[in-house]
Short mmCIF file of C-alpha atoms and ligand atoms in Angstrom, two decimals:
data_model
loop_
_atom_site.label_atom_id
_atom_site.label_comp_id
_atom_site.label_asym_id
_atom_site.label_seq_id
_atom_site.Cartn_x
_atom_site.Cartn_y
_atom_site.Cartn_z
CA UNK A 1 6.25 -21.12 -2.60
CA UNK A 2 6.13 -18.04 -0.49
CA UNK A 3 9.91 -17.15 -0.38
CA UNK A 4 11.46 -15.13 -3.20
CA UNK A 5 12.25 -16.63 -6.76
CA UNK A 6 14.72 -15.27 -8.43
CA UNK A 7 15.14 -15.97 -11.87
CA UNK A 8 17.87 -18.21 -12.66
CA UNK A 9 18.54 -15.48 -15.24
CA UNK A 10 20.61 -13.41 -12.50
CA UNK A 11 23.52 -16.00 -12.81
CA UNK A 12 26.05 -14.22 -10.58
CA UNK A 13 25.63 -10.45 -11.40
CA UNK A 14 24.91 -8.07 -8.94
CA UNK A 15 22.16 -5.56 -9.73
CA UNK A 16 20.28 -3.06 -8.07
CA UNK A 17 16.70 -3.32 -6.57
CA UNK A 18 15.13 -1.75 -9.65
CA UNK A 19 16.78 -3.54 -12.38
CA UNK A 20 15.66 -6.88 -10.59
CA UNK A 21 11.95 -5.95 -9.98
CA UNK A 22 11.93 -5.44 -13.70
CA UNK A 23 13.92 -8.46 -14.55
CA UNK A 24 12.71 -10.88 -12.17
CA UNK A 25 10.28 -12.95 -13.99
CA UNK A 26 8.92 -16.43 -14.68
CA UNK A 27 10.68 -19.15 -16.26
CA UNK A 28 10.54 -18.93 -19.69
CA UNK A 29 8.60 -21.93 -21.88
CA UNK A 30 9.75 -23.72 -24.61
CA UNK A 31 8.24 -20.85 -26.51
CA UNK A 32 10.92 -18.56 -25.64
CA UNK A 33 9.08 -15.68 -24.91
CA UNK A 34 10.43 -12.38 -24.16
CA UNK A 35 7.54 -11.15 -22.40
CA UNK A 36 5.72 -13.35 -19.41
CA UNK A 37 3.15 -14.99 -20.77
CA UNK A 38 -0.20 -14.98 -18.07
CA UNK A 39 -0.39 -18.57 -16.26
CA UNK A 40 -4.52 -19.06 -16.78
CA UNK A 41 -5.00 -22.29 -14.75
CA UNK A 42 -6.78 -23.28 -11.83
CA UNK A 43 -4.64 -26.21 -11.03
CA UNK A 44 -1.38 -27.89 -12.32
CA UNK A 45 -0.63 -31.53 -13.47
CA UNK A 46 1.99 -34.21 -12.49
CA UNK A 47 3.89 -36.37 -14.11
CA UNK A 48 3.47 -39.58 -11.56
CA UNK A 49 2.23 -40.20 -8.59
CA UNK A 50 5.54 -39.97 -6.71
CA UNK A 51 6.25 -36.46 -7.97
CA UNK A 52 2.43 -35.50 -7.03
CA UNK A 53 3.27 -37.03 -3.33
CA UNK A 54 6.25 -34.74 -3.06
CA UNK A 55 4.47 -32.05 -3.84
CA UNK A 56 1.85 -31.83 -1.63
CA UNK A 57 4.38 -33.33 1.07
CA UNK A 58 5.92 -29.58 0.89
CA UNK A 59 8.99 -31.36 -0.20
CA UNK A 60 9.29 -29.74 -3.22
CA UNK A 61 7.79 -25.94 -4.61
CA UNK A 62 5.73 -27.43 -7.56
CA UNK A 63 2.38 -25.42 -8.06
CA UNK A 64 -0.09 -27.69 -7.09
CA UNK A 65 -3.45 -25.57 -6.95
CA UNK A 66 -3.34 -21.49 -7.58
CA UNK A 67 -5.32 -21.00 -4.64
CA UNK A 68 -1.68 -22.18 -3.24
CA UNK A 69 0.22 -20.45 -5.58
CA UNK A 70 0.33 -19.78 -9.52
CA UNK A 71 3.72 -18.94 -11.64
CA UNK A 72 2.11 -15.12 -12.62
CA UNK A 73 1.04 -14.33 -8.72
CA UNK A 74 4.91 -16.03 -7.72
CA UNK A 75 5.97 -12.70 -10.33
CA UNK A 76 4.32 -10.30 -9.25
CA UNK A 77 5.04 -11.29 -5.57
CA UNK A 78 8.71 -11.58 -6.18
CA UNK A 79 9.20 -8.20 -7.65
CA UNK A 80 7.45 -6.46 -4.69
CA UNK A 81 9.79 -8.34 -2.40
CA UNK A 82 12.54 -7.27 -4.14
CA UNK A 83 11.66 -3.26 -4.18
CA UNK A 84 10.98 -3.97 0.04
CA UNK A 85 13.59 -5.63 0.82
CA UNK A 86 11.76 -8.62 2.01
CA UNK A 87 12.48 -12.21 2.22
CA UNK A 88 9.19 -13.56 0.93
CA UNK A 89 5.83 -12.95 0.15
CA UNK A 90 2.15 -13.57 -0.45
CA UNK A 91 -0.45 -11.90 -2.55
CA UNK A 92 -4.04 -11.39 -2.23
CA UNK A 93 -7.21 -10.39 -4.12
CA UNK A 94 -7.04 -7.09 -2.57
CA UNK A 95 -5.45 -4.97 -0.42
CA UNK A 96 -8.34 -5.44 2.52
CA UNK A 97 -7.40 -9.14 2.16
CA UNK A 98 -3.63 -8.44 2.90
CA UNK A 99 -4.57 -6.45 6.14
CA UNK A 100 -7.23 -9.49 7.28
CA UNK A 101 -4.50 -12.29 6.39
CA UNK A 102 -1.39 -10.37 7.90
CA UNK A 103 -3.81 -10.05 11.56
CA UNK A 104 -5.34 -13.69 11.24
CA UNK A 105 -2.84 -15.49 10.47
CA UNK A 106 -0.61 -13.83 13.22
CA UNK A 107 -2.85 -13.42 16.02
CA UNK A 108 -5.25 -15.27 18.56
CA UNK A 109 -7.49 -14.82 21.02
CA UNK A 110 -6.31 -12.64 24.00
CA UNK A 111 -3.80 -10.89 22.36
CA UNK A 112 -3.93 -6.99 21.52
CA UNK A 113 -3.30 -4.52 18.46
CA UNK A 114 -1.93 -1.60 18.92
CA UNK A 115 -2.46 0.94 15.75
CA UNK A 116 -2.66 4.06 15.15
CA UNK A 117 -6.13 5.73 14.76
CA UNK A 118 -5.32 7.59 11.42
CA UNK A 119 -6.06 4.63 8.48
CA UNK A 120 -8.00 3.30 6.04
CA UNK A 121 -11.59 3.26 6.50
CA UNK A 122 -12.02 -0.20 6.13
CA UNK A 123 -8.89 -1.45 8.27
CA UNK A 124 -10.79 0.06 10.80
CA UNK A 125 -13.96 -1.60 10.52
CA UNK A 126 -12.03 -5.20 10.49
CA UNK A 127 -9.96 -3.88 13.65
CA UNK A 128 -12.74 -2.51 16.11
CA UNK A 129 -16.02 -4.91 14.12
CA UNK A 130 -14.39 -8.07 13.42
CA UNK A 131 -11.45 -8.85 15.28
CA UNK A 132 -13.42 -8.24 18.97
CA UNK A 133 -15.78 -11.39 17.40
CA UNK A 134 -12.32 -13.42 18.17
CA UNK A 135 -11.14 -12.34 20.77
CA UNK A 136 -8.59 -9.81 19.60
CA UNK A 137 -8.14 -6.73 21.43
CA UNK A 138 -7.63 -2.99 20.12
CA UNK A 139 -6.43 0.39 21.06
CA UNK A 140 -5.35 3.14 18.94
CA UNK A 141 -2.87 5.75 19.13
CA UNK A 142 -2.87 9.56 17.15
CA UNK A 143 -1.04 10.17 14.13
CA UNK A 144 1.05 12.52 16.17
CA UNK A 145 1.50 10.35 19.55
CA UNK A 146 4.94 11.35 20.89
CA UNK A 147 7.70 8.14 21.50
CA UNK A 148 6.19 7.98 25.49
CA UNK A 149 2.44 7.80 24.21
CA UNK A 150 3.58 5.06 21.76
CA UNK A 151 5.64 3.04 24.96
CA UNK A 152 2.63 3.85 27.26
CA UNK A 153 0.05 1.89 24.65
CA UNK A 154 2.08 -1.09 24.36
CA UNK A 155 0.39 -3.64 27.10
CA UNK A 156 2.10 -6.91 27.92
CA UNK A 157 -0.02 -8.94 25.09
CA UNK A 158 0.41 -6.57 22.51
CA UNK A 159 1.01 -8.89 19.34
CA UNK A 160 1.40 -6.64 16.48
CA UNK A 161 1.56 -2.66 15.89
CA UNK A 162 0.01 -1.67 12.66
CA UNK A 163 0.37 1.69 11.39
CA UNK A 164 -0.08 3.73 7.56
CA UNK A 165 2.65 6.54 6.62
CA UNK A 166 1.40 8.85 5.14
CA UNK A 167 -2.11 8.47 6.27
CA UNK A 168 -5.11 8.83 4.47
CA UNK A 169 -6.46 11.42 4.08
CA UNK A 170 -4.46 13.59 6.26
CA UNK A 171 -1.12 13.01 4.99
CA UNK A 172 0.80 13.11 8.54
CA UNK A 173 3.72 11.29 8.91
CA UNK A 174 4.67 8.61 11.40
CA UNK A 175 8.33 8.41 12.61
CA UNK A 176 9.25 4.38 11.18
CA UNK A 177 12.48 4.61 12.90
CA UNK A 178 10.75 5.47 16.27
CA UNK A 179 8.28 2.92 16.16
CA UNK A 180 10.68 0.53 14.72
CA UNK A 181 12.67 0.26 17.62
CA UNK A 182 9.94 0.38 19.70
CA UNK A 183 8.40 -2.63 18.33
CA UNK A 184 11.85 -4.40 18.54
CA UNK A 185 12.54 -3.39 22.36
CA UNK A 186 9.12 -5.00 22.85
CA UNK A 187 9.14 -7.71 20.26
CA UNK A 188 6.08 -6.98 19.15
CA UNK A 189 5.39 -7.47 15.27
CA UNK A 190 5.21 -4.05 13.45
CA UNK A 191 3.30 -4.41 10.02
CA UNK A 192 2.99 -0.98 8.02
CA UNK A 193 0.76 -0.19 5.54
CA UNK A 194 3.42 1.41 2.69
CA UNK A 195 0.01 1.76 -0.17
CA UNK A 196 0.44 5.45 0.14
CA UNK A 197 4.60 5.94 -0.52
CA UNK A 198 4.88 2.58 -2.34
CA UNK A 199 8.69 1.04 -2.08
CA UNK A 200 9.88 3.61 -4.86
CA UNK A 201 9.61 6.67 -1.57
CA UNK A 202 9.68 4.30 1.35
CA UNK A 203 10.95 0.79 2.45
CA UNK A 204 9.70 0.01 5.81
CA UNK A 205 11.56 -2.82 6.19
CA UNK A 206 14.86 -0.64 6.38
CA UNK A 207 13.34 0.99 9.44
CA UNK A 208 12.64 -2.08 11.55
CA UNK A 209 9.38 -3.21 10.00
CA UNK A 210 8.48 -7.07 9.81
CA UNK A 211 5.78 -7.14 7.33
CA UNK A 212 4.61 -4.40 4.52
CA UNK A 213 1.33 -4.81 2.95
CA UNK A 214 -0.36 -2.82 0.11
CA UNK A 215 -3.13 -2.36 -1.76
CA UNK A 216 -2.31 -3.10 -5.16
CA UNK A 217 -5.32 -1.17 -6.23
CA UNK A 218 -3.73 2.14 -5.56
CA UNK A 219 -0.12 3.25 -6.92
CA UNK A 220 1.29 -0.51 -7.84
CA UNK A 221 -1.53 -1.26 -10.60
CA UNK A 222 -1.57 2.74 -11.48
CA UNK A 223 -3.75 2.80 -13.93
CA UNK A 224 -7.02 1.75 -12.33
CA UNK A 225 -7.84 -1.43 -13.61
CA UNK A 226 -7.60 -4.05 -10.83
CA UNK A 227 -7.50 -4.89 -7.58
CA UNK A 228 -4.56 -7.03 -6.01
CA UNK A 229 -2.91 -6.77 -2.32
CA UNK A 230 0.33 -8.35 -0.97
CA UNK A 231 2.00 -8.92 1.87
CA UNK A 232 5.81 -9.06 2.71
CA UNK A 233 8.30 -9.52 4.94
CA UNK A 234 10.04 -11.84 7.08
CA UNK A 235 9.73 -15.55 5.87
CA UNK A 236 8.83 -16.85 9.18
CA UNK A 237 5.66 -14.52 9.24
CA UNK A 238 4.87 -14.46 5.47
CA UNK A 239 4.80 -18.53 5.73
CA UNK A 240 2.12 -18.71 8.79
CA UNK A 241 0.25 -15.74 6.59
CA UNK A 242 0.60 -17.71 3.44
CA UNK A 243 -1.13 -21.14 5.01
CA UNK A 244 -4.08 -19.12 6.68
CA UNK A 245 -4.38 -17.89 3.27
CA UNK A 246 -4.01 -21.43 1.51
CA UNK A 247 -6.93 -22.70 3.33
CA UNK A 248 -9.22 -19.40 3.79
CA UNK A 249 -8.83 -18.82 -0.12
CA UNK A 250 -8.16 -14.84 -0.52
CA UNK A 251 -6.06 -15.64 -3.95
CA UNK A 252 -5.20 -12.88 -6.46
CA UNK A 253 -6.47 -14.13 -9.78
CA UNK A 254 -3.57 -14.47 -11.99
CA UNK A 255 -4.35 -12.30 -14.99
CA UNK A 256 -4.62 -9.57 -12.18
CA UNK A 257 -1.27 -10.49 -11.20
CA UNK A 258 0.26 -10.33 -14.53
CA UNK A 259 -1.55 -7.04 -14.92
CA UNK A 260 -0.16 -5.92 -11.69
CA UNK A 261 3.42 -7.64 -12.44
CA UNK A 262 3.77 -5.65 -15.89
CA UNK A 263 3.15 -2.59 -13.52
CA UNK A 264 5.89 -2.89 -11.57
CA UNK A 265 8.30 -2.42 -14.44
CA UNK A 266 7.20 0.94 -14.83
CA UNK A 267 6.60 2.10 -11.31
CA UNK A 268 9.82 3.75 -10.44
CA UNK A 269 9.05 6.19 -13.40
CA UNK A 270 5.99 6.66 -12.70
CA UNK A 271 5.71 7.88 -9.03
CA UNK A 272 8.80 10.37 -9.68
CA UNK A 273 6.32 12.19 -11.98
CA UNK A 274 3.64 11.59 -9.89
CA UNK A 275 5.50 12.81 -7.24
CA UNK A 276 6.98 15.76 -9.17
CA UNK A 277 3.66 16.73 -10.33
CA UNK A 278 2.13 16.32 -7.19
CA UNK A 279 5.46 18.66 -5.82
CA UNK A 280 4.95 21.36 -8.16
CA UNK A 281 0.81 21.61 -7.56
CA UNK A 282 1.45 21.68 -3.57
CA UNK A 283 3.83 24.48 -4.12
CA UNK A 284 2.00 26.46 -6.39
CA UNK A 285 -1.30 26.48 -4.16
CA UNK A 286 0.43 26.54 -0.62
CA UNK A 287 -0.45 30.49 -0.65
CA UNK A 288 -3.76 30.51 -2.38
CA UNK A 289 -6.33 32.69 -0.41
CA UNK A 290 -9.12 30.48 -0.77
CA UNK A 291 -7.00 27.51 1.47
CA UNK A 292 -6.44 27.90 4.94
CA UNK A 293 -3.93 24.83 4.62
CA UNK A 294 -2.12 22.63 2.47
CA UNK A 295 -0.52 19.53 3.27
CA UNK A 296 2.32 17.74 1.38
CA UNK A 297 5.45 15.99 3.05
CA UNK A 298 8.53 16.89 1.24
CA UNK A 299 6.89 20.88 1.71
CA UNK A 300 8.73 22.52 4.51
CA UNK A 301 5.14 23.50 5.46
CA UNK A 302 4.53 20.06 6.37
CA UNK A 303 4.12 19.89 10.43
CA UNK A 304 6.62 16.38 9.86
CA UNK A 305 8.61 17.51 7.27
CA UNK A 306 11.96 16.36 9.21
CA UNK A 307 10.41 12.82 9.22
CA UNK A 308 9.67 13.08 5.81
CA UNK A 309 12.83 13.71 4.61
CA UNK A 310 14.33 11.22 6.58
CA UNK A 311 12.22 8.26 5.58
CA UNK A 312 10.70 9.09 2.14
CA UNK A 313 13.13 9.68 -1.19
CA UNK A 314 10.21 11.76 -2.62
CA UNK A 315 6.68 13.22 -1.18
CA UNK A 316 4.19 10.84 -2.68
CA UNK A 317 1.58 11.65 -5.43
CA UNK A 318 -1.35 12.81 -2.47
CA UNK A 319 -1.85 16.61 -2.25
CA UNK A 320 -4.93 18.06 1.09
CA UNK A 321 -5.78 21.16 1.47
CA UNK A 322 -8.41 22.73 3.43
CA UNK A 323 -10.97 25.06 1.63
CA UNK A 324 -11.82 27.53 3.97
CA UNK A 325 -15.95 27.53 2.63
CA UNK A 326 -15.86 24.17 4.20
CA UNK A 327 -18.35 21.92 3.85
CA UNK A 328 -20.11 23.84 0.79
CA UNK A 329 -17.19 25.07 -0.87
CA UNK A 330 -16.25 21.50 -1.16
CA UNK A 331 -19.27 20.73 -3.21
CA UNK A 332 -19.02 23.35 -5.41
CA UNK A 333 -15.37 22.55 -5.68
CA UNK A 334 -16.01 19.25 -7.00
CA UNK A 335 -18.68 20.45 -9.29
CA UNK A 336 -16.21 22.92 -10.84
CA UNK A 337 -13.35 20.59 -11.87
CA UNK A 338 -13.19 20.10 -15.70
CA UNK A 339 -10.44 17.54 -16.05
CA UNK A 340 -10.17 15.69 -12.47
CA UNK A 341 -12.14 13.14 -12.04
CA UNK A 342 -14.12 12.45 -8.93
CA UNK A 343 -13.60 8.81 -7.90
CA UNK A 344 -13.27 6.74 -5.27
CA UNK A 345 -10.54 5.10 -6.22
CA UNK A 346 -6.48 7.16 -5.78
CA UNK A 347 -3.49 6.25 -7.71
CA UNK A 348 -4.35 6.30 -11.52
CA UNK A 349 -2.49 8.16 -14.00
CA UNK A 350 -5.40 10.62 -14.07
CA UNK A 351 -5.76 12.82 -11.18
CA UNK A 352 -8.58 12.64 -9.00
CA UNK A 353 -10.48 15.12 -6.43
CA UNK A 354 -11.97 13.66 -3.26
CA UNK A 355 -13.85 15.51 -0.66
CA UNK A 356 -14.69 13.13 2.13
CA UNK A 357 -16.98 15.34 4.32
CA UNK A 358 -19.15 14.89 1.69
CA UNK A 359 -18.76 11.45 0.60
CA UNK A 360 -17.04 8.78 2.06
CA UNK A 361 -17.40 10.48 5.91
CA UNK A 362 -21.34 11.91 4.87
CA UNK A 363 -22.76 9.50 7.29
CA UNK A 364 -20.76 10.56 10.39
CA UNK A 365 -21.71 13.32 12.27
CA UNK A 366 -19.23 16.64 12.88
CA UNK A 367 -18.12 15.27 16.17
CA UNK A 368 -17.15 11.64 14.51
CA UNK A 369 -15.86 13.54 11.84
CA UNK A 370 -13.30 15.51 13.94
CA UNK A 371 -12.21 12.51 16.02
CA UNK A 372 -10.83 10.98 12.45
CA UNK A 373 -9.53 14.36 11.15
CA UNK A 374 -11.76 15.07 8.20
CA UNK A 375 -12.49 18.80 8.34
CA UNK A 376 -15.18 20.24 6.88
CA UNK A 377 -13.46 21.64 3.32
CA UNK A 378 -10.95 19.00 3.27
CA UNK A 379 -9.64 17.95 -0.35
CA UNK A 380 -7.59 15.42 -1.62
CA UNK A 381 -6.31 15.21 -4.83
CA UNK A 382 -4.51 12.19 -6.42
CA UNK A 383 -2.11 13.80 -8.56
CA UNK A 384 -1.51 11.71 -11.98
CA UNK A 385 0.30 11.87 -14.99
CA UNK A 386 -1.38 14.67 -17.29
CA UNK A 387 0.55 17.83 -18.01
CA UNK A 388 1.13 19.43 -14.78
CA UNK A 389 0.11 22.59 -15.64
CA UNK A 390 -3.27 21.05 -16.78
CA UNK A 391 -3.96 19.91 -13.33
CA UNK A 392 -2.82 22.84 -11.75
CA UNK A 393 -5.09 24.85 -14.07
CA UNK A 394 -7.88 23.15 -13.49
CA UNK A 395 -7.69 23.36 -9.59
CA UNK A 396 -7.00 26.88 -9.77
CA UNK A 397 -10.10 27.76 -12.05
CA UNK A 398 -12.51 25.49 -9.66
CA UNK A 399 -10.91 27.46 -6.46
CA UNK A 400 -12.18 30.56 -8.78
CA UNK A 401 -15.95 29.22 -8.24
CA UNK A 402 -16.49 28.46 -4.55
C1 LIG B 501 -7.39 1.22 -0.69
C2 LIG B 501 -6.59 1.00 0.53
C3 LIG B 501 -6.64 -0.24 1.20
C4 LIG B 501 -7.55 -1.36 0.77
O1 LIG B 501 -7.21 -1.87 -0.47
P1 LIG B 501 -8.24 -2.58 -1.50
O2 LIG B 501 -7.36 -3.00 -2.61
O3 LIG B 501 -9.25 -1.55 -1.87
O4 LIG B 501 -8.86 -3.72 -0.76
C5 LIG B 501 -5.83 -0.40 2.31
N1 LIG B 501 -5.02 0.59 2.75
C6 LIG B 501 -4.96 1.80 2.13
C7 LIG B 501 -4.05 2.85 2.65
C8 LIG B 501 -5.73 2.03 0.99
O5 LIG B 501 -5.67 3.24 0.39
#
């Protein structure tokens, strides 16, 4: 069940990656539905025992049990391969199960991750908390580690290099192709984390990459209203990552899915204007007094913006900038915005403000802080789909106040 489905609807015709993630769907009923109708069941039935045998002798794709697989998850799954470029997929409750499957299914004891230090907050607790507890090895890289410092990591039981582009929150920009190769000289697995660019800016895969996850959460759902993670990439991975799965039970519930499926139909349209928006904003604060930098790859400010260009079709929807009140100024930031919202969540059609110094990184001290890049008066801003001139607006008029 893990390899894609395409809908018999295709015939012959060739069509472009877009056109199939939105017309890739489920089989139609009896009903003849035009839209896909949300497959609410825990398990599915037989018609005899010897078709019930087959199926759970692997000899044929029935659904048995949607822990396995369900026709809405199969959708939503399909339609992310096809926007990757991947052969097959699996997806999860949530993005953090995607990253825990993709490492547990793949690795064992003695064998070693090599990522780079610059990602989610959470990834990083499973890598250095969890994974030690069975015997899986660590070491981390910077966002900015040159080709030699990447080589010079890799040990002889390096297993898998895991990396984000762009990172969170700092927005640098890993070179794909670079590491790509790498990871092939090597053959080591390289799994990327695309949540930030989503496949509509960047296809890993292109660049050498064996397995792209995501958090659902973020750009793919867009609107905030559930969480969902998947996992793609090359069959022969994606199957071993789909059985640990089957038996460990991380399933995406499948009205999530068909929320998350529907999404995908709009989410080339969407992240141009959130990237357009998100464009415009970077541009028109770049030079504002009260910053004493602003981040945003396709910027030619951007210390990677050759990287960016190469790898991304647009910048992404994620705007940083450093106030230069730090710590303070951030606060008061926050407390000025009328329209943003403050959130912990990024990739909604309305924009959101983050300050993590105060927030998310509170706990850490300055040192910690400044080992994981979050500066004092560091902002970022989600950039959604109001007027742009509305967000830019409001960020100008709380800059006015601290
Ligand atoms: C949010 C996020 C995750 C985790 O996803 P959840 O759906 O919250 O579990 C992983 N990676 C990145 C880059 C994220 O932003």
């Amino acid at each position: 069940m893990v390899e894609l489905h395409l809908h018999k609807y295709f015939k012959n015709r060739p069509m472009r990656p877009q056109t199939k993630a939105i017309r890739t769907r489920v089989d139609q009923t009896n009903e003849m539905e035009h839209s896909s109708p949300v497959f609410l069941t825990s398990s599915f039935s037989f018609d005899n025992a010897e078709e019930m045998r087959a199926a759970f002798a692997d000899e044929t794709d029935d659904n048995i049990y949607s822990r396995f697989s369900n026709p809405s998850v199969q959708e939503f799954t399909d339609r992310v391969c096809v926007l990757e470029g991947a052969e097959a997929g699996f997806a999860t409750a949530s993005g953090m199960s995607a990253v825990f499957g993709s490492f547990m299914a793949l690795m064992k004891q003695g064998d070693h991750l090599l990522s780079c230090n610059a990602i989610f907050g959470s990834t990083h607790t499973v890598i250095a908390k969890y994974l030690p507890k069975f015997g899986i090895e660590h070491s981390y890289v910077s966002a900015t580690a040159t080709e030699a410092e990447w080589e010079a990591a890799i040990r002889p039981n390096t297993k898998m290099i895991y990396l984000e582009t762009p990172t969170n929150p700092g927005l640098d920009i890993l070179d794909l192709e670079m590491i790509g190769k790498l990871a092939k000289k090597h053959k080591i697995i390289l799994n990327v984390d695309n949540c930030f660019a989503t496949p509509v800016a960047q296809q890993p895969i292109a660049y050498g990459a064996d397995l792209v996850v995501h958090s659902a959460t973020k750009w793919l759902d867009g609107q905030g209203r559930v969480l969902g993670g998947v996992v793609v990439g090359r069959k022969d991975l994606i199957k071993d990552i789909y059985l640990f799965c089957r038996s460990t039970g991380p399933a995406l519930s499948p009205f999530n899915a068909w929320v998350l499926s529907r999404s995908m139909e709009t989410l080339e349209v969407r992240m141009e204007r959130h990237a357009a928006n998100a464009h415009y904003i970077a541009e028109k604060l770049e030079k504002h007094p009260k910053l004493s930098w602003l981040k945003y790859p396709f910027l030619k400010s951007h210390p990677q913006h050759a990287i960016a260009v190469k790898q991304m079709q647009n910048g992404g929807g994620i705007v940083c900038f450093e106030l230069k009140g730090g710590i303070e100024a951030g606060r008061k930031f926050l407390d000025a915005l009328d329209i943003l919202s403050l959130t912990a969540n990024l990739g909604d059609t309305r924009s959101i403000a983050s300050h993590p110094a105060s927030t998310t990184h509170a706990k850490l001290s300055e040192e910690e802080r400044q080992a994981v890049n979050i500066t004092p008066g560091l902002i970022r801003i989600s950039v959604g789909l109001e007027h742009k001139d509305d967000i830019l607006e409001d960020i100008l008029q709380a800059l006015e106040k601290c």
